[in-house]
Coordinates of C-alpha atoms in Angstrom, one line a residue:
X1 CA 23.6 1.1 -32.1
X2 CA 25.1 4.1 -33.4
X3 CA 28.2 5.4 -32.3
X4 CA 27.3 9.0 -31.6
X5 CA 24.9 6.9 -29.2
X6 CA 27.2 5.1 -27.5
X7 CA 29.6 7.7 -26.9
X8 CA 26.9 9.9 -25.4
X9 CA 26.0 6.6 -23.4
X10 CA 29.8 6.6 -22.3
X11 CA 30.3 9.8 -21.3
X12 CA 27.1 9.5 -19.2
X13 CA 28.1 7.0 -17.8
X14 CA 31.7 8.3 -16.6
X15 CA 29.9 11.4 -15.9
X16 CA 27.8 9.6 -13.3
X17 CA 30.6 7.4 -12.3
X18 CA 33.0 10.7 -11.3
X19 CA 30.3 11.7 -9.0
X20 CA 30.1 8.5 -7.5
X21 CA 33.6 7.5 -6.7
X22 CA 34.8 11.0 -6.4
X23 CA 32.7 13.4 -5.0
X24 CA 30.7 11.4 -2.3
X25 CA 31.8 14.2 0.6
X26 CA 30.1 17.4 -1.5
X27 CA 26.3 16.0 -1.3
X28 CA 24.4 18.9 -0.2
X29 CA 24.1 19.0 3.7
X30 CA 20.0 19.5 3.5
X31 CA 19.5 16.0 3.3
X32 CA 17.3 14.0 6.1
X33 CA 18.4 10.8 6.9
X34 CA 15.5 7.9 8.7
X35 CA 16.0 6.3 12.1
X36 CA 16.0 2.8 11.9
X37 CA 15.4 0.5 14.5
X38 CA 14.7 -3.5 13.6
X39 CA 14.8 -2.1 10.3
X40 CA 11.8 -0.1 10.8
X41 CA 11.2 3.8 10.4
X42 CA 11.0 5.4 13.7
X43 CA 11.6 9.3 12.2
X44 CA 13.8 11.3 10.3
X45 CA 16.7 13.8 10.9
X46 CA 18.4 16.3 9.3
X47 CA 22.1 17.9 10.2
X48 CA 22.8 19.3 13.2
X49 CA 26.0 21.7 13.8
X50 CA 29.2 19.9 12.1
X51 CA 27.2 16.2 12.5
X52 CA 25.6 15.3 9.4
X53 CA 22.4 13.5 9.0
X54 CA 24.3 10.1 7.8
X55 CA 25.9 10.3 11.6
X56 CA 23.5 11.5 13.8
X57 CA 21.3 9.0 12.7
X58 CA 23.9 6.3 13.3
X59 CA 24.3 7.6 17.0
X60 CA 20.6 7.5 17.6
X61 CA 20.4 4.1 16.2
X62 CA 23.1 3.0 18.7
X63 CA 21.6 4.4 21.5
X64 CA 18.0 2.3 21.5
X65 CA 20.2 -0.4 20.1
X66 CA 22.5 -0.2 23.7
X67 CA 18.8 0.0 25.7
X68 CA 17.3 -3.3 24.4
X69 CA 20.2 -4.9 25.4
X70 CA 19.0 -4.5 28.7
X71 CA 14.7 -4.4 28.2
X72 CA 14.0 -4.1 31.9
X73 CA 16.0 -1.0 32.6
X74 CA 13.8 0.4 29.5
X75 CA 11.6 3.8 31.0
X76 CA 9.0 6.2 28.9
X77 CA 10.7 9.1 27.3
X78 CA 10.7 12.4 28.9
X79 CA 11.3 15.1 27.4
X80 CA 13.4 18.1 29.3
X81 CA 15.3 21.5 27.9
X82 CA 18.9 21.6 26.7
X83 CA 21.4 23.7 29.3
X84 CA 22.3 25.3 26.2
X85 CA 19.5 26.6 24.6
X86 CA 16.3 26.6 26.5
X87 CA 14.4 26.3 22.8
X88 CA 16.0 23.2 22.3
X89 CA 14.1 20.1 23.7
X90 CA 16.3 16.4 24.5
X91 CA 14.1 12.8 24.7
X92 CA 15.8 10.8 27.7
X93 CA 15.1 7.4 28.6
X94 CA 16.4 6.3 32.1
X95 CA 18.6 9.4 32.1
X96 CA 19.9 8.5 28.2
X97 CA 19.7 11.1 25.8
X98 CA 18.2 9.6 22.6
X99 CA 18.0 12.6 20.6
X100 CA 18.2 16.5 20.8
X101 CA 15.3 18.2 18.7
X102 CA 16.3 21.4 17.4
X103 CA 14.4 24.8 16.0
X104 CA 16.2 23.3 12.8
X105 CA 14.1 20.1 12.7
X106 CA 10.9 21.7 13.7
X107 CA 11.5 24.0 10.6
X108 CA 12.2 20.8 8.3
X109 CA 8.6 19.2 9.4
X110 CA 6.8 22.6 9.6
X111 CA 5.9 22.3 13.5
X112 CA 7.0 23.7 16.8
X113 CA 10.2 22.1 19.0
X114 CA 7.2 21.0 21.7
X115 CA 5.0 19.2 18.6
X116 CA 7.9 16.9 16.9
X117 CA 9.7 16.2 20.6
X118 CA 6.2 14.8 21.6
X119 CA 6.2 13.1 18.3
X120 CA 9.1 11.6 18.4
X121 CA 9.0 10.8 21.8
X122 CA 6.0 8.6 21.1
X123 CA 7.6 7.0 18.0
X124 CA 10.8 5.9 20.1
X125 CA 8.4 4.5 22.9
X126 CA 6.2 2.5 20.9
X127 CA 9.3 0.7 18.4
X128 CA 11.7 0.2 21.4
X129 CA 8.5 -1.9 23.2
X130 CA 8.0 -3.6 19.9
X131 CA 11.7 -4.6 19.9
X132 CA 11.9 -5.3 23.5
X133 CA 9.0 -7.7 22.8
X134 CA 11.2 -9.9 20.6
X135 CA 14.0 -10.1 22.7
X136 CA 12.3 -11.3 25.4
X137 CA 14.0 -15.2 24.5
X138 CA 17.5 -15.3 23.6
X139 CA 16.4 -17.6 21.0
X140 CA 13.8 -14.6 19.8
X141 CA 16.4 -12.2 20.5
X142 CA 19.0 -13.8 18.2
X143 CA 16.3 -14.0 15.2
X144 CA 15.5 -10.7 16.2
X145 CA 19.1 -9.3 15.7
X146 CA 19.5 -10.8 11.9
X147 CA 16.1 -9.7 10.6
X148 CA 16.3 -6.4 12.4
X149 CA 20.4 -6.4 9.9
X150 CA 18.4 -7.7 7.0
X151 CA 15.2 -5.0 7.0
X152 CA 17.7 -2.1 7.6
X153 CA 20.1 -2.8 4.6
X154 CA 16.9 -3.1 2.5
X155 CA 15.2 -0.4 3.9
X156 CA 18.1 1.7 3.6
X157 CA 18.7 0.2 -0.4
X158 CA 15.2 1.3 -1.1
X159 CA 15.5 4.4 0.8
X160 CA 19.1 5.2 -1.3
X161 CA 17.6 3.9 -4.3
X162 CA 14.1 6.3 -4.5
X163 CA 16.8 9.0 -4.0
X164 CA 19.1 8.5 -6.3
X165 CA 17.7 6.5 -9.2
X166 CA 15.7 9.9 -10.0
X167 CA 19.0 12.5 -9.1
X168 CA 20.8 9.8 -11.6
X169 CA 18.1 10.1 -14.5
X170 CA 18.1 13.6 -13.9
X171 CA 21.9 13.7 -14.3
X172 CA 22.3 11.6 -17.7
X173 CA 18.7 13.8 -19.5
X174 CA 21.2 16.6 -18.6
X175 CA 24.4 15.0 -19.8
X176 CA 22.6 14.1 -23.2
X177 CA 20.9 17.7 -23.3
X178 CA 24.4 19.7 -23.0
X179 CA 26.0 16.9 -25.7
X180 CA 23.6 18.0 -27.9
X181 CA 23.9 21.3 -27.2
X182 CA 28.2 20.9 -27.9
X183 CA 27.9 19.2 -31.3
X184 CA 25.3 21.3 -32.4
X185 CA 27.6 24.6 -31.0
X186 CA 31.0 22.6 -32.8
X187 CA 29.2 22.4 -35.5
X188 CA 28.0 26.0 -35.5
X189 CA 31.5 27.3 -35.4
X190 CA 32.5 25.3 -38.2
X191 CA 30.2 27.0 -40.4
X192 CA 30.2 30.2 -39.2
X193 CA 34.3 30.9 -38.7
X194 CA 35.0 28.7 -42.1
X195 CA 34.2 31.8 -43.7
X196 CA 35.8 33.9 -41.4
X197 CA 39.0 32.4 -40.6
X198 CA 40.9 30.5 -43.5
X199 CA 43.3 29.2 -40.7
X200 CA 41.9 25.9 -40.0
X201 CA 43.9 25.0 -36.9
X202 CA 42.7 28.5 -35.5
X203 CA 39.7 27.1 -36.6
X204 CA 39.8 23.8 -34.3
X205 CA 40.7 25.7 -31.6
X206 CA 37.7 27.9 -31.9
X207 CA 35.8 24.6 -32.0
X208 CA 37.2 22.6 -29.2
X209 CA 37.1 25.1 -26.8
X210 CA 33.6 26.1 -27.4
X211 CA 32.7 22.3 -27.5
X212 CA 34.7 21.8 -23.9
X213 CA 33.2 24.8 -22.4
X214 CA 29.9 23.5 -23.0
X215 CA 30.8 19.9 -22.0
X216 CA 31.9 21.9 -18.4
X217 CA 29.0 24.0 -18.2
X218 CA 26.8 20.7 -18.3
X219 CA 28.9 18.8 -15.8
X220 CA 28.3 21.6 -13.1
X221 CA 24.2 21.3 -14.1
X222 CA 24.8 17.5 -13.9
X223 CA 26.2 18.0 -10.6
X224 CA 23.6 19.9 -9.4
X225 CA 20.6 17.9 -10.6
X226 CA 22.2 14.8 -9.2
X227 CA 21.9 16.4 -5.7
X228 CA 25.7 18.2 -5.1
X229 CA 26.8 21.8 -3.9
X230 CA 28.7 23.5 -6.6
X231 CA 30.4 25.1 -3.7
X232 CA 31.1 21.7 -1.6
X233 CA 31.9 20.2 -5.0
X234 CA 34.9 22.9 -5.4
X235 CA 36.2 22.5 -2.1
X236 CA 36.1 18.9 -2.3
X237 CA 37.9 18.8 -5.6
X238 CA 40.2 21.1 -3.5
X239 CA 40.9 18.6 -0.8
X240 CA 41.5 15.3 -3.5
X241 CA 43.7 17.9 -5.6
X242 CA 46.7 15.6 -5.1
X243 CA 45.8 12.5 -4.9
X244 CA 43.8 13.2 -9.0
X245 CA 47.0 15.3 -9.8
X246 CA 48.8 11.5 -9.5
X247 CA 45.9 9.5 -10.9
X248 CA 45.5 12.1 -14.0
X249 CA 48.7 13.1 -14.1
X250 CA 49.4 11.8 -18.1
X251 CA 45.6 13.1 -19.1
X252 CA 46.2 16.5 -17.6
X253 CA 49.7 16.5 -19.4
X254 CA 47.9 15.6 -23.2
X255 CA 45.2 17.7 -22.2
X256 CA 47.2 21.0 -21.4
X257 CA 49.9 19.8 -24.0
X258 CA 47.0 19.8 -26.3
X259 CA 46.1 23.1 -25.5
X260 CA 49.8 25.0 -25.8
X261 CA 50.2 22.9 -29.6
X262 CA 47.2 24.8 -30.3
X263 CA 47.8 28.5 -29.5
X264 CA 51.4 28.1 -30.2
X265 CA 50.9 25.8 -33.6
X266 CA 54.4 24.6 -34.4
X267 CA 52.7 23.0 -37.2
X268 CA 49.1 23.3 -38.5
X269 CA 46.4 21.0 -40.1
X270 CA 48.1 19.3 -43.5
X271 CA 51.4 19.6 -42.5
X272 CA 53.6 17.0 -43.0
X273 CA 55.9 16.1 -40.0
X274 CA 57.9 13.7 -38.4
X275 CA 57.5 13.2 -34.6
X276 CA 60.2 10.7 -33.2
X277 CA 60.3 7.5 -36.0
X278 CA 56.1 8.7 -36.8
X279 CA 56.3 10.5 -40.2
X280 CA 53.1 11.9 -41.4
X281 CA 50.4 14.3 -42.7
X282 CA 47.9 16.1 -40.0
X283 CA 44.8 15.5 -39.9
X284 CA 43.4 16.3 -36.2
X285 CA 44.5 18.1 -33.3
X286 CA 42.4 17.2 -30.4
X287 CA 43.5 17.6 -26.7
X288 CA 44.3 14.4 -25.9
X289 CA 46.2 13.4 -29.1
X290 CA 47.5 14.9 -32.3
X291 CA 46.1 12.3 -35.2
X292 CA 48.7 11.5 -37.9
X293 CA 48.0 9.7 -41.7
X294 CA 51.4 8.5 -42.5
X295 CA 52.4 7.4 -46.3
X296 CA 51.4 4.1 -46.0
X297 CA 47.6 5.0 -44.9
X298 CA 47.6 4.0 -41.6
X299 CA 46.6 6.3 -39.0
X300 CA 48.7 7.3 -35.7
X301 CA 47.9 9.2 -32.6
X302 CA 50.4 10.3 -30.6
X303 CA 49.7 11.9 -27.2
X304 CA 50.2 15.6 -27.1
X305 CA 52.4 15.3 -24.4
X306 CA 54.8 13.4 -26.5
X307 CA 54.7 15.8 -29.6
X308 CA 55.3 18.9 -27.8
X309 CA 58.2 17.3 -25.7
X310 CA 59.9 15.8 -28.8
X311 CA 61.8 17.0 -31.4
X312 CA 59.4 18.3 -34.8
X313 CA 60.8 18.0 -38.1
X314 CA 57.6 19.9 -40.1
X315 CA 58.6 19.3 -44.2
X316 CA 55.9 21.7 -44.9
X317 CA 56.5 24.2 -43.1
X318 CA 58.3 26.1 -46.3
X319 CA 56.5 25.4 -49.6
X320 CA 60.1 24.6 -51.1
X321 CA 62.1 21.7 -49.8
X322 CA 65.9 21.0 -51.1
X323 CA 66.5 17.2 -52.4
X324 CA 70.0 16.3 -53.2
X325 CA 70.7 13.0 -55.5
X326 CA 74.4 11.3 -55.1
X327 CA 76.1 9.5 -58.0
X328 CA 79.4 7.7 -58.5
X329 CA 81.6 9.0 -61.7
X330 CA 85.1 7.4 -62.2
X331 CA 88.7 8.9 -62.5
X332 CA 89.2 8.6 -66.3
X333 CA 85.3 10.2 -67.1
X334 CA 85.3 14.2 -67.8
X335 CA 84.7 15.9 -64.8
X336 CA 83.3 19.0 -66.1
X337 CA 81.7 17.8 -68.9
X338 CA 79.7 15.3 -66.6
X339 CA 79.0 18.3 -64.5
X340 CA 77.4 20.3 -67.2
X341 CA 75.3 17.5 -68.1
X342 CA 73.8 16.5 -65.1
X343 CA 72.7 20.2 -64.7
X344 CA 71.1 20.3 -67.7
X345 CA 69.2 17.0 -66.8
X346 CA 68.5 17.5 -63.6
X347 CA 67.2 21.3 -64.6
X348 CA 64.7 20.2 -67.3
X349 CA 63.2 17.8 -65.0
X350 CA 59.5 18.5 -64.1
X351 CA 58.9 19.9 -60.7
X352 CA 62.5 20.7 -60.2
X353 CA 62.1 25.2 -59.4
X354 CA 64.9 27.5 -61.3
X355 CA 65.1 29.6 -58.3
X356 CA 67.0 28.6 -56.3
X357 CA 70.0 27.1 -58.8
X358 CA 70.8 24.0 -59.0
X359 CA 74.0 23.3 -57.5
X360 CA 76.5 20.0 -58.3
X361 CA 79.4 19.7 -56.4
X362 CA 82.3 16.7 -55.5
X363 CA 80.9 15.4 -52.4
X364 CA 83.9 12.6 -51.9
X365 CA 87.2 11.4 -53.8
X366 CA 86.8 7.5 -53.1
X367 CA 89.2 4.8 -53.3
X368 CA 87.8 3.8 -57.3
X369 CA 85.5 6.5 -57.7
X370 CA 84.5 10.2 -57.6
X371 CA 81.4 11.0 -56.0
X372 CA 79.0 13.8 -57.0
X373 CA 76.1 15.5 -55.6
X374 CA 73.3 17.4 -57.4
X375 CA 71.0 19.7 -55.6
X376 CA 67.8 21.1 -56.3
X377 CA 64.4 22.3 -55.4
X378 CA 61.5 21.4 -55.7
X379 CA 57.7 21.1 -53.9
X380 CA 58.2 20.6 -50.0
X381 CA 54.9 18.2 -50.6
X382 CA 56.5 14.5 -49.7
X383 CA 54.3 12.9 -53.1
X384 CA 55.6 16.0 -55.0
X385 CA 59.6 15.8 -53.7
X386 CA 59.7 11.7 -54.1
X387 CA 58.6 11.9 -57.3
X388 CA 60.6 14.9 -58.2
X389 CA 63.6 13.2 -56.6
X390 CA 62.9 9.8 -59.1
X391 CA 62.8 11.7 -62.4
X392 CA 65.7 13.6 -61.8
X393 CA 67.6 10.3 -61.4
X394 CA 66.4 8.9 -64.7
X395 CA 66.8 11.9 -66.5
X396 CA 70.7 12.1 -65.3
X397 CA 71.4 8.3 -66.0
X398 CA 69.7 9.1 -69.3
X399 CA 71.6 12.2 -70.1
X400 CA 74.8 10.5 -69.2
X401 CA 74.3 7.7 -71.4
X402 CA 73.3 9.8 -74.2
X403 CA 76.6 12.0 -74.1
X404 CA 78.6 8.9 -74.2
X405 CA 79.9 9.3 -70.2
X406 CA 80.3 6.1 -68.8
X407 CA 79.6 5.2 -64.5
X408 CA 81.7 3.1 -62.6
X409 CA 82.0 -0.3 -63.6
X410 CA 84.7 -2.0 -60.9
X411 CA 87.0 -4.6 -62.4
X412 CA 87.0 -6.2 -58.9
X413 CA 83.8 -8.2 -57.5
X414 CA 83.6 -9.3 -54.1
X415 CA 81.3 -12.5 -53.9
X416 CA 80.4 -14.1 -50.7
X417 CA 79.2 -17.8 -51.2
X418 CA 75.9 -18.8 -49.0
X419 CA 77.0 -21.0 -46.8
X420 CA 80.1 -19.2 -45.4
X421 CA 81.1 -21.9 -42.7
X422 CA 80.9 -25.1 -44.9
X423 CA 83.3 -23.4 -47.5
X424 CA 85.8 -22.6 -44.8
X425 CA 85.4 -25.7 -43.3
X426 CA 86.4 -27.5 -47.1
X427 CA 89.5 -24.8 -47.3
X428 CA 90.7 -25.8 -44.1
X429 CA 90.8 -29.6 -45.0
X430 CA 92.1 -28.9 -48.8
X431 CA 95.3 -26.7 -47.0
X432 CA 95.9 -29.7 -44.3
X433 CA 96.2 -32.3 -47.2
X434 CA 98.4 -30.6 -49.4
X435 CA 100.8 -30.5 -46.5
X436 CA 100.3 -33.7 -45.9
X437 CA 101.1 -34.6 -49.3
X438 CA 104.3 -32.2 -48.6

């Protein structure tokens, strides 16, 4: 499978997922939820006030359930008018409210109040005497009870599935639609502000934020085909706000860190820097993690967070960069004629810049030798200054030899056998014999 595939696959996938887990309170409140009893539709209800159509059919469910418990006491529905609103119609049974129709629910089935409360009277008469009919034994009334469990979880899993298997297609055709619509705008901007802009990190901002912004814009039309309100979305992102602050805590930190190495740019695309014991050259900077290559060809990202908390040494940053190479010279050598050749060498090396001078001075008097430092400058490119670095060492130990200078050669040479212990060991027993012999 190709991996542009099966990162559009993934990111539908977590798109759907976020919805899921996260957002289950912001489904839009128009939904109508069915009346079950022994697993059997009886009607359906919508919301009613501040009780949803999830709970109010819950607490109509439990009241038939509580009125089979007792079958005899079981009466025909009537239905009366609310105290409240005399539009409003109740169905009782046995003085039990079952259910309040509302103006509200006669809208959602295009009828009058009178026309669904005789409806749904008749429904609720007709399965509570079907279910009081099994539970006449206790024997039928037990095998009654766990088929009436089993056809309402699968009634209700078919019922959730016809719902959301289509809100869920919906939601991915829109996920893949707007990821198409991202690359194709990233790779818009890379043609069009390539030759506008010769600044390519100004140029991978340009791109990431157009290719977020229309990863965003698709999440909100994901939302929305899958069935949520933008609004209760918002306000239940609002309410969660703390509890994601702790879960995302590190990815909002890369993601914002991302965003400030960007607009700030303490280094740009190609540069050449050292973050922490990472040394490197640039090659991305996304907004989760700033993509180093480092000598060696392996490739590093750190996390944003980490970069723009730690301490940047950029080499590039200057196209000049100052090496410096050390050598020992000893007491009875020419000071200043050493000095003058070493310049000369170091000066007619390739890659090493006139301006600025090269500079040599005593770094150290040691205990058997003097040692010298030569600066100079050269490319601040690390392939450039390495091998800049390496012929200006040949060319001085060259130079050197050719004008006759000699380096350090100590009379004194410190050798340390291999295996330290057994010779200290055989010391030890030589010293106790020879006073033995004493």
């Amino acid at each position: 499978m190709n991996i542009r595939l099966k990162q559009l696959l993934l990111r539908s996938i977590a798109t759907v997922l976020a919805i899921l887990l996260f957002l289950p309170a912001a489904v839009a409140q128009t939904e109508q939820v069915t009346v079950r009893l022994d697993g059997r539709a009886v009607f359906r209800v919508g919301v009613v006030g501040e009780l949803d159509a999830t709970a109010r059919a819950q607490q109509i469910e439990r009241r038939m359930n509580r009125l089979l418990e007792n079958p005899d006491a079981i009466a025909p529905p009537r239905i009366e008018p609310t105290n409240a609103n005399n539009t409003d119609r109740v169905i009782t049974i046995a003085g039990v409210p079952i259910v309040t129709v509302t103006e509200a629910d006669a809208q959602d089935n295009l009828t009058t109040v009178n026309v669904l409360a005789t409806q749904w009277s008749q429904a609720i008469d007709t399965n509570l005497e079907r279910a009081s009919g099994r539970r006449l034994s206790p024997g039928g009334r037990f095998i009654a009870e766990v088929q009436a469990s089993i056809e309402t979880a699968f009634g209700r899993l078919i019922e959730s599935a016809i719902v959301i298997i289509p809100r869920a297609l919906a939601a991915l055709l829109v996920t893949g639609l707007f990821w198409a619509i991202a690359t194709f705008v990233r790779w818009l901007m890379r043609i069009i502000f390539r030759h506008i802009v010769e600044d390519l990190t100004v140029e991978n901002l340009i791109k990431q934020v157009a290719y977020y912004a229309v990863w965003i814009l698709g999440l909100i039309v994901a939302l929305d085909a899958f069935g949520f309100d933008p609004q209760a979305v918002a306000t239940g992102l609002g309410l969660t706000s703390l509890a994601l602050g702790f879960a995302l805590k590190d990815i909002l930190s890369n993601f914002i860190s991302g965003l400030l190495i960007l607009v700030l740019r303490p280094f740009e695309l190609g540069d050449q820097i050292i973050v922490g014991e990472t040394e490197g050259n640039v090659e991305r900077i996304d907004l989760r993690a700033t993509q180093l290559r480092t000598y060696d060809g392996r490739v590093v990202l750190v996390p944003n967070a980490e970069v723009f908390t730690s301490r940047i040494i950029n080499n590039t940053a200057a196209p000049i960069r100052r090496g410096s190479v050390a050598l020992f010279m000893g007491y009875d050598s020419d000071l200043p004629q050493a000095i003058d050749v070493i310049q000369k060498a170091a000066q007619a090396t390739d890659g090493v810049l006139e301006e600025p001078a090269i500079s040599i001075r005593v770094q150290e008097l040691g205990q058997d030798d003097i040692v010298i430092e030569a600066r100079f400058w050269t490319d601040s490119r690390r392939s450039d200054f390495v091998a800049t670095t390496s012929q200006v060492r040949q060319a001085i130990v060259a130079a050197l030899k050719e004008a006759e200078i000699g380096l350090p050669d100590p009379d004194i040479r410190m050798l340390i056998p291999r295996q330290l212990d057994q010779w200290q060991a055989a010391l030890k027993t030589m010293n106790s014999n020879v006073h033995c012999d004493d």
